[in-house]
Short mmCIF file of N, CA and C in Angstrom, two decimals:
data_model
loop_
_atom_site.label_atom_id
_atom_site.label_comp_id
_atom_site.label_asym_id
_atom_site.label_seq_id
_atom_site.Cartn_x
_atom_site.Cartn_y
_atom_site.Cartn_z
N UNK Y 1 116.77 62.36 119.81
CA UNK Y 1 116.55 62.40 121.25
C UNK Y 1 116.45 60.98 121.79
N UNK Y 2 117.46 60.88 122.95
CA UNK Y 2 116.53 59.42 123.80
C UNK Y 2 115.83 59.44 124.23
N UNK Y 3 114.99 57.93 124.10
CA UNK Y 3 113.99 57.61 124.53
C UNK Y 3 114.01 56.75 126.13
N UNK Y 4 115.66 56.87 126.67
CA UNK Y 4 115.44 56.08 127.94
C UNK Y 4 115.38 57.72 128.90
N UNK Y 5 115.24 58.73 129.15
CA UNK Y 5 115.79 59.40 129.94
C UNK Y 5 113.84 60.21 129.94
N UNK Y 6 113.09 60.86 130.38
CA UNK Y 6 111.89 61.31 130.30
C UNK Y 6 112.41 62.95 129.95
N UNK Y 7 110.99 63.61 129.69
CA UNK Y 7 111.58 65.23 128.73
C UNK Y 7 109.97 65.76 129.46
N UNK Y 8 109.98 66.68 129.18
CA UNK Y 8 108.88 68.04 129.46
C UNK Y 8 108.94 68.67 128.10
N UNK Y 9 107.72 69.02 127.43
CA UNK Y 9 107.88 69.35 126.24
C UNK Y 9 106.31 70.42 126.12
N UNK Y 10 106.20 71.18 125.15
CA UNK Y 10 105.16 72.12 125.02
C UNK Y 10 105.22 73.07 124.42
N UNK Y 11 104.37 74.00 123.78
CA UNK Y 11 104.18 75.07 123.25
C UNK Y 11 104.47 76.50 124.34
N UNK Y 12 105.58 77.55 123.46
CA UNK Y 12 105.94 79.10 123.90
C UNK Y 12 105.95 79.93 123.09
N UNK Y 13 106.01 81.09 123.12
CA UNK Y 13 106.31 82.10 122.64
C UNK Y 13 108.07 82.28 123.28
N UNK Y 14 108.41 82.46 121.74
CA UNK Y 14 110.31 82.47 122.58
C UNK Y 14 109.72 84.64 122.08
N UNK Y 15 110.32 85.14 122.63
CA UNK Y 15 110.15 86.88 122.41
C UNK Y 15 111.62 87.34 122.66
N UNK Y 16 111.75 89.01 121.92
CA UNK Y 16 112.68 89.25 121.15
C UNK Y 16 112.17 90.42 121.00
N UNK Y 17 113.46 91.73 121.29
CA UNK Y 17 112.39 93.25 121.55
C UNK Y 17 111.15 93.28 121.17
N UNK Y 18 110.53 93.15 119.98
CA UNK Y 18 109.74 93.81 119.10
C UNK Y 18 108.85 92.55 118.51
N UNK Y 19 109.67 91.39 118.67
CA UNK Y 19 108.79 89.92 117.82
C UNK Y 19 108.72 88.79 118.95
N UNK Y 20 107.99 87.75 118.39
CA UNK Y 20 107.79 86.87 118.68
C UNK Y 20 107.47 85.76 117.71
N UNK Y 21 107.90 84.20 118.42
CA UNK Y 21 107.10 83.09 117.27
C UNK Y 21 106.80 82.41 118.46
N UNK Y 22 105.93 81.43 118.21
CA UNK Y 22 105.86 80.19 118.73
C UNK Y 22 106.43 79.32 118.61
N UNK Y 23 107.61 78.39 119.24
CA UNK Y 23 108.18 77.51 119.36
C UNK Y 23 107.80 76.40 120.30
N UNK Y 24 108.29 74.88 119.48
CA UNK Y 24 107.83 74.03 120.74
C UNK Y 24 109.23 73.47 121.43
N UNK Y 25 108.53 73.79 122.24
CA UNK Y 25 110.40 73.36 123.45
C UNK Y 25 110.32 72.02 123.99
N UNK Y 26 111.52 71.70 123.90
CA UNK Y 26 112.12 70.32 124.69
C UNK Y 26 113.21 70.43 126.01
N UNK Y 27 112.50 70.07 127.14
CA UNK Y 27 113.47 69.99 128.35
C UNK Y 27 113.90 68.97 128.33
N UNK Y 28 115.10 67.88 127.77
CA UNK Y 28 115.41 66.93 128.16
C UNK Y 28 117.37 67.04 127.92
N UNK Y 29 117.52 66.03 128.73
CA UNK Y 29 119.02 65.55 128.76
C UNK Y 29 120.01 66.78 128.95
N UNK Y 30 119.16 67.89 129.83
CA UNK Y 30 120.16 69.19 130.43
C UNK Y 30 120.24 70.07 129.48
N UNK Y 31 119.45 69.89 128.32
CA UNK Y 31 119.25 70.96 127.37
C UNK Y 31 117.73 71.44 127.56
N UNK Y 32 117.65 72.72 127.19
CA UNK Y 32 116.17 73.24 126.81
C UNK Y 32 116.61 73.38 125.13
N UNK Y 33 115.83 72.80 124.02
CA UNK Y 33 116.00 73.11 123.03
C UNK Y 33 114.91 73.71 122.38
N UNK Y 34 114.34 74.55 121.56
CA UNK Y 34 113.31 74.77 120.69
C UNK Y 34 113.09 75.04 119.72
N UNK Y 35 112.37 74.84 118.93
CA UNK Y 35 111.94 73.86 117.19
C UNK Y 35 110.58 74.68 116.91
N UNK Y 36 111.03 75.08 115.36
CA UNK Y 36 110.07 75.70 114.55
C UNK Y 36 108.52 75.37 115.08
N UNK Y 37 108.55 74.00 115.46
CA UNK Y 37 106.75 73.71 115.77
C UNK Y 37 107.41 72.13 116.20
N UNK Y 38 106.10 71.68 116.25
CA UNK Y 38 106.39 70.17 117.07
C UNK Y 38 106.56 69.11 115.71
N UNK Y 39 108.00 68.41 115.71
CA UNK Y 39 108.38 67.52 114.81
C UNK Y 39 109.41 68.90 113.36
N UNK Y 40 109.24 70.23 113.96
CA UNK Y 40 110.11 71.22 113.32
C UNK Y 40 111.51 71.45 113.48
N UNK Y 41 111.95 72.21 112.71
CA UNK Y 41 113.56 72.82 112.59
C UNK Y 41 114.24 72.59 114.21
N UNK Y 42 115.08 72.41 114.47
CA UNK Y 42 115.28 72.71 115.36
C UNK Y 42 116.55 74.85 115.21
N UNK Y 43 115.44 75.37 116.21
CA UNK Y 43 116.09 77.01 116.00
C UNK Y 43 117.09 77.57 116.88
N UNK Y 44 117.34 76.53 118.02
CA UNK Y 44 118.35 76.68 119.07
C UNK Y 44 118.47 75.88 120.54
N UNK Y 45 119.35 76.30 121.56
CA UNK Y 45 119.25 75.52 122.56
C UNK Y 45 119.78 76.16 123.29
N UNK Y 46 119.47 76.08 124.72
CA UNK Y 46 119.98 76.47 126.06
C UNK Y 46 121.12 75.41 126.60
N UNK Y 47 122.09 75.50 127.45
CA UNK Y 47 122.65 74.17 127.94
C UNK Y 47 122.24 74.84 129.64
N UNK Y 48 121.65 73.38 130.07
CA UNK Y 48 121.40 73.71 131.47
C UNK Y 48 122.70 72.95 132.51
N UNK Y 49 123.38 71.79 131.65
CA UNK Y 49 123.89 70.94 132.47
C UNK Y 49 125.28 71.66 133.03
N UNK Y 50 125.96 71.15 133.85
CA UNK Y 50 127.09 72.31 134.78
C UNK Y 50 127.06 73.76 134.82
N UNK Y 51 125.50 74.33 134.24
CA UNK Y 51 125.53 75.31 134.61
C UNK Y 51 124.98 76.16 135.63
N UNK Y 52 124.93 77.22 135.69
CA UNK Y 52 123.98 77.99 136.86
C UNK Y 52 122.65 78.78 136.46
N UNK Y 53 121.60 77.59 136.63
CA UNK Y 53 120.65 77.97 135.85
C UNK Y 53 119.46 78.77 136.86
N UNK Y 54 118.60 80.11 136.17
CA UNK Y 54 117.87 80.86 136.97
C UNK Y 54 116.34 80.87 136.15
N UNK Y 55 115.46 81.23 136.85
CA UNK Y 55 114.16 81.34 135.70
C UNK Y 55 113.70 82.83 137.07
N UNK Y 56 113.58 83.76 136.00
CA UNK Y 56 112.66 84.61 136.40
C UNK Y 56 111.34 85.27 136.16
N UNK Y 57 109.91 84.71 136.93
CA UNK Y 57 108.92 84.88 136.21
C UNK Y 57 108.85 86.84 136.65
N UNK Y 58 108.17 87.11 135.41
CA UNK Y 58 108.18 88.71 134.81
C UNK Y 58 106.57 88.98 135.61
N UNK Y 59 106.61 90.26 136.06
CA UNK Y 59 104.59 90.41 136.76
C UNK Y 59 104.64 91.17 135.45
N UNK Y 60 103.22 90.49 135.10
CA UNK Y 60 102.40 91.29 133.92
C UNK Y 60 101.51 92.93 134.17
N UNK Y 61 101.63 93.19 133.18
CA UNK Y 61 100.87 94.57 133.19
C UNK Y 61 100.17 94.68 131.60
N UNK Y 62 99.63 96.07 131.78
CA UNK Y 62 98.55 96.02 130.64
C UNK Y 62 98.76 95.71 129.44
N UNK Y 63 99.81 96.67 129.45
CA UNK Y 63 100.53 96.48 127.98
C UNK Y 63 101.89 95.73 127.14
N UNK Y 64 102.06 94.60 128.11
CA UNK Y 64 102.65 93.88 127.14
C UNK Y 64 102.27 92.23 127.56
N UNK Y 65 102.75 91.56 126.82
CA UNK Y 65 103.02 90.01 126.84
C UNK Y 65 102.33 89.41 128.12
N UNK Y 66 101.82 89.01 127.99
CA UNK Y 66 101.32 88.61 129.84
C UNK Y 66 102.31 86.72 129.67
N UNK Y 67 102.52 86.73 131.24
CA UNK Y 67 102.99 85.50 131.45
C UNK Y 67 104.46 85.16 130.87
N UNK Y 68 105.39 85.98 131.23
CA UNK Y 68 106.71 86.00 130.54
C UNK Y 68 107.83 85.44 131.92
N UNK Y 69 108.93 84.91 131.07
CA UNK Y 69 109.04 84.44 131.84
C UNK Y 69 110.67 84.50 131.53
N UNK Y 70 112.17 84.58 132.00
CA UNK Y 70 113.49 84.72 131.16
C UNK Y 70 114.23 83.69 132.18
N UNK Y 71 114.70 82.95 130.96
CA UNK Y 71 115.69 81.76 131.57
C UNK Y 71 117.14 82.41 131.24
N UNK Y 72 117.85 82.01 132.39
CA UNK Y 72 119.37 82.15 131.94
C UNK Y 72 119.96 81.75 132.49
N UNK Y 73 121.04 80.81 131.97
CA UNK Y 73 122.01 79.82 131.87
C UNK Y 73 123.32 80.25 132.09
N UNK Y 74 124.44 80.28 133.05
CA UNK Y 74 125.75 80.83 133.11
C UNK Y 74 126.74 79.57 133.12
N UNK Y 75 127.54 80.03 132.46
CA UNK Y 75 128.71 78.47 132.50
C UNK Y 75 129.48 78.60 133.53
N UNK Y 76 129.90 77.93 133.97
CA UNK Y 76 130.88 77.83 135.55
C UNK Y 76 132.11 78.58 135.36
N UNK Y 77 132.90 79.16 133.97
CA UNK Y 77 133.66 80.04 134.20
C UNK Y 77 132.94 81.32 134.42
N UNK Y 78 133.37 82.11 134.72
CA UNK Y 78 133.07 83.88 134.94
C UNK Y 78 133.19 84.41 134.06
N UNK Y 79 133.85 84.09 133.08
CA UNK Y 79 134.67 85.17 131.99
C UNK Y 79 133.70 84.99 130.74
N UNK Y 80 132.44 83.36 130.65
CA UNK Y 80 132.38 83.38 129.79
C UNK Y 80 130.50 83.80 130.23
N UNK Y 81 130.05 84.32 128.59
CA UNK Y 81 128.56 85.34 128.77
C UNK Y 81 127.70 84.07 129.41
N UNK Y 82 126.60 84.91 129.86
CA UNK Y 82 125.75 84.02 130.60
C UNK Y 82 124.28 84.48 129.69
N UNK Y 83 123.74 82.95 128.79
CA UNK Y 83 122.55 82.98 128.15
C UNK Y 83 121.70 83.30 128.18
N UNK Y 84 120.71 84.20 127.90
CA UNK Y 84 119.15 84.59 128.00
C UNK Y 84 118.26 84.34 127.14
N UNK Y 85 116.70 83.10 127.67
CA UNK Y 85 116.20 83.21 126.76
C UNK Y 85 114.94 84.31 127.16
N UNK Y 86 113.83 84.66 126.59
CA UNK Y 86 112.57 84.98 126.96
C UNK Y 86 111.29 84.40 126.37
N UNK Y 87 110.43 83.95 127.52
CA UNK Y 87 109.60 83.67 126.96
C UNK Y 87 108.37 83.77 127.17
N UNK Y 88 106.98 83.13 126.74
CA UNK Y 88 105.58 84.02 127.44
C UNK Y 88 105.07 82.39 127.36
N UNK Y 89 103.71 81.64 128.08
CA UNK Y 89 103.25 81.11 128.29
C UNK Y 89 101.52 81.05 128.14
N UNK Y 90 101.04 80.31 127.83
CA UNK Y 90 99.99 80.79 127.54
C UNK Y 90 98.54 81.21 128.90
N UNK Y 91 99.40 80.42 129.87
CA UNK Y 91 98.34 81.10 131.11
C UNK Y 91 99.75 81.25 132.21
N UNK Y 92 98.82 81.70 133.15
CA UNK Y 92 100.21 81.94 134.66
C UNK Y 92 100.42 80.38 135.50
N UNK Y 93 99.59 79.54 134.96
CA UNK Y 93 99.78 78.31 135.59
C UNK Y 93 100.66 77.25 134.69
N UNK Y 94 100.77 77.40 133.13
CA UNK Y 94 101.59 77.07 132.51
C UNK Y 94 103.05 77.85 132.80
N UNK Y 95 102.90 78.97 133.14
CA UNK Y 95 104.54 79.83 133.05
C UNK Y 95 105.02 79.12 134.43
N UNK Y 96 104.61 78.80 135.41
CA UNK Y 96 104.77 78.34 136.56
C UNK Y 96 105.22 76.67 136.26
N UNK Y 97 104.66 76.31 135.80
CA UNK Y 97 105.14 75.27 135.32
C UNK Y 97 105.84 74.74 134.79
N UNK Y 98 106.68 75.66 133.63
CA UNK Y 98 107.62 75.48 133.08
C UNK Y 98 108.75 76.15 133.60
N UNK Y 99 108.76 77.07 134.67
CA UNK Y 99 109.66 77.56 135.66
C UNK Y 99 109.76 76.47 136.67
N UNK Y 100 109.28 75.60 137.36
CA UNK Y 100 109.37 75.16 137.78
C UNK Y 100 110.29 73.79 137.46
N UNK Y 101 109.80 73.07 136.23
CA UNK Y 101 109.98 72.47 135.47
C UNK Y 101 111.75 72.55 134.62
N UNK Y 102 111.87 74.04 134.69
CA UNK Y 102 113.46 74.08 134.53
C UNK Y 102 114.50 74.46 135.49
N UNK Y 103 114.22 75.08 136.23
CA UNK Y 103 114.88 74.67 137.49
C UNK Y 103 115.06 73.80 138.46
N UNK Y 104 114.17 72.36 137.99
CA UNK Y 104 114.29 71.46 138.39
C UNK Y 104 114.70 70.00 137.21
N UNK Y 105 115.24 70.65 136.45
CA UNK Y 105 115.52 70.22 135.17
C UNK Y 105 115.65 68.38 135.62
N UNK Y 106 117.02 68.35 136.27
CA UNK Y 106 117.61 67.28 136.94
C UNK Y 106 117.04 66.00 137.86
N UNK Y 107 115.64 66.41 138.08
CA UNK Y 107 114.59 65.65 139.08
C UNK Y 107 114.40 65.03 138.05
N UNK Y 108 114.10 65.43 136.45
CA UNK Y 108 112.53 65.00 135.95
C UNK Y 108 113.42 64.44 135.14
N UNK Y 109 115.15 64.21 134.73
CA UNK Y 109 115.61 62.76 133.85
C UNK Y 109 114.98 61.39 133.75
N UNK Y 110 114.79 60.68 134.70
CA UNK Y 110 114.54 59.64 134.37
C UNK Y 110 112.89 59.51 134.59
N UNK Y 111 112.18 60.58 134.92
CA UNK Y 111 110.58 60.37 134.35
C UNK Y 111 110.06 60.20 133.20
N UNK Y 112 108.96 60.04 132.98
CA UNK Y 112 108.17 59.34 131.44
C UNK Y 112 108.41 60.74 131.29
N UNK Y 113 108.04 60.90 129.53
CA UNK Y 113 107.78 62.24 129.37
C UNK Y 113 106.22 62.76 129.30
N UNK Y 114 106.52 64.20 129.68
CA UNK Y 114 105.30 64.98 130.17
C UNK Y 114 105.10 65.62 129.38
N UNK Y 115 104.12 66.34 128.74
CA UNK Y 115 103.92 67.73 128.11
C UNK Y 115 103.14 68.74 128.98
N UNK Y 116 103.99 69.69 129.24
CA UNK Y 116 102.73 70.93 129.90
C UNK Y 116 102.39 71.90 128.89
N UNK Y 117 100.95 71.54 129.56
CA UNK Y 117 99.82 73.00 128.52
C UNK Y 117 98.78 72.68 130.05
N UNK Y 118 98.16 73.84 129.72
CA UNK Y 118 97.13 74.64 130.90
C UNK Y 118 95.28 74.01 130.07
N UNK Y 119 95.40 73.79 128.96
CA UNK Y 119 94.14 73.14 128.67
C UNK Y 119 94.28 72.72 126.97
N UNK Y 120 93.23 72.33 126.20
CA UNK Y 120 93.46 71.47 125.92
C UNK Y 120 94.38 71.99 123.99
N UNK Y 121 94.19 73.41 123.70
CA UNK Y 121 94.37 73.69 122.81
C UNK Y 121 95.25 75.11 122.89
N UNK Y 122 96.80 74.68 123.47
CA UNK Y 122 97.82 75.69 123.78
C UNK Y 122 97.96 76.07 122.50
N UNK Y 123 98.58 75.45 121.80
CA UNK Y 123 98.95 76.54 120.09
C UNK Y 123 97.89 77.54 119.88
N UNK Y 124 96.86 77.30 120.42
CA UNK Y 124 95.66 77.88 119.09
C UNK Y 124 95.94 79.62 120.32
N UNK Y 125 95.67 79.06 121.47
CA UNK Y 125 95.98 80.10 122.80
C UNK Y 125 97.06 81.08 122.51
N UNK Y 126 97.95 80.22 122.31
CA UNK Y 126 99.37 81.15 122.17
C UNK Y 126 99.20 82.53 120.68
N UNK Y 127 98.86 81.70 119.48
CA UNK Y 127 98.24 82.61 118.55
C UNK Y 127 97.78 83.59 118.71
N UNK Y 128 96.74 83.52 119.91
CA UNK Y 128 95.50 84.47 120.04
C UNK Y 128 97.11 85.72 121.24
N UNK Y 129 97.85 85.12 121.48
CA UNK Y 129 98.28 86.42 122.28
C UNK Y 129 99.54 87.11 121.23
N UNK Y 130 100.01 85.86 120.13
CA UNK Y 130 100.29 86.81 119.28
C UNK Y 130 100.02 87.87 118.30
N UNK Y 131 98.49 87.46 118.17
CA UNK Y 131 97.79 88.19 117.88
C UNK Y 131 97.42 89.24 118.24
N UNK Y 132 96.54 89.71 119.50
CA UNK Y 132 96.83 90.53 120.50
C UNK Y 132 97.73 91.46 120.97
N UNK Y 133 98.89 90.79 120.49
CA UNK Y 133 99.61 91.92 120.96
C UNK Y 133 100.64 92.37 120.13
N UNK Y 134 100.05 91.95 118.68
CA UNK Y 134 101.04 92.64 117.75
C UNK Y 134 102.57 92.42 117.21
N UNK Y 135 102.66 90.75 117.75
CA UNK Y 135 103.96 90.33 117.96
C UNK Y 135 104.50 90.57 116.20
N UNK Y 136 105.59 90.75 115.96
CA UNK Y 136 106.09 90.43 114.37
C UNK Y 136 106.89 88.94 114.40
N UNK Y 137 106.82 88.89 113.20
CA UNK Y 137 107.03 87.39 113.48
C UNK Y 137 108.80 87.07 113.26
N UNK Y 138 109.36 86.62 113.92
CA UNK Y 138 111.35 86.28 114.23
C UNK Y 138 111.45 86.23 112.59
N UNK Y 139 112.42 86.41 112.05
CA UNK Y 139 112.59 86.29 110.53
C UNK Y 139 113.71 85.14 111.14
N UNK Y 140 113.40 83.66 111.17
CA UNK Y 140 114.31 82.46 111.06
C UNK Y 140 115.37 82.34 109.66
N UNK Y 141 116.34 82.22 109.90
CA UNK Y 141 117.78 81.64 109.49
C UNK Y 141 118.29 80.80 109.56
N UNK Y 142 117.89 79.36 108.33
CA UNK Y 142 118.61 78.11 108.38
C UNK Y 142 119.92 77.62 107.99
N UNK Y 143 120.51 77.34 108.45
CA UNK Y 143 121.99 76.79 107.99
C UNK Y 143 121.55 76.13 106.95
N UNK Y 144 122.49 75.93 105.62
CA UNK Y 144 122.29 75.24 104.32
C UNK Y 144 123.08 73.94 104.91
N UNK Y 145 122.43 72.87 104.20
CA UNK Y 145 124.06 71.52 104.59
C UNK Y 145 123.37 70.81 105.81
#
């Protein structure tokens, strides 16, 4: 990653019918990318740049995920699929934040980099809602090489 361009970075739950993990995401250089944990695998990426990017925050209810939130990315042809990620946050002021934060992807290039979390111990937070709510955990698949 460069270090001249600024990034938004932090702890999610990426979710998936039935599972979930915690991933730590990187907003920088028109990508959203996210990584096994912070300084981890990297497990995939969004491309935000020439595309038509949307964030829709989800209203919570009793029984599932609170604070969810689905990004999706369309490429400027028509013909070709348009990306979905999903994800949960650990409070409604973090999910807001990182909605905000990617639909404004393009403002925040040349700022320092930021990390958003809602207080001071997001991983341990995020746990407690995978916990809670029964998430199974993504069975990850590394390329060999």
């Amino acid at each position: 990653m460069a270090s001249v361009s600024g990034s938004i970075e932090g702890y999610l739950i990426k979710l998936e019918q039935d599972s979930g993990e915690i991933v730590y995401c990187i907003l920088e250089e028109g990508n959203l990318v996210y990584y096994s944990g912070k300084g981890g695998d990297c497990l995939g990426q969004l491309t935000l740049t020439g595309h038509r990017i949307n964030v829709n925050l989800i209203r919570d209810d009793r029984d599932s995920v609170p604070n969810r939130f689905i990004v999706s990315s369309r490429p400027p042809k028509k013909d070709e699929m348009e990306n979905r990620l999903l994800f949960s946050a650990s409070t409604p002021e973090c999910q807001e934040n990182w909605a905000t934060a990617i639909l404004n992807w393009n403002k925040h290039c040349w700022d320092d980099s930021e990390t958003v979390f809602s207080y001071k111990d997001e991983l341990e937070a995020l746990k407690r809602i995978v916990n809670k709510y029964n998430l199974k955990q993504s069975v990850v698949i590394h390329p060999i090489g």
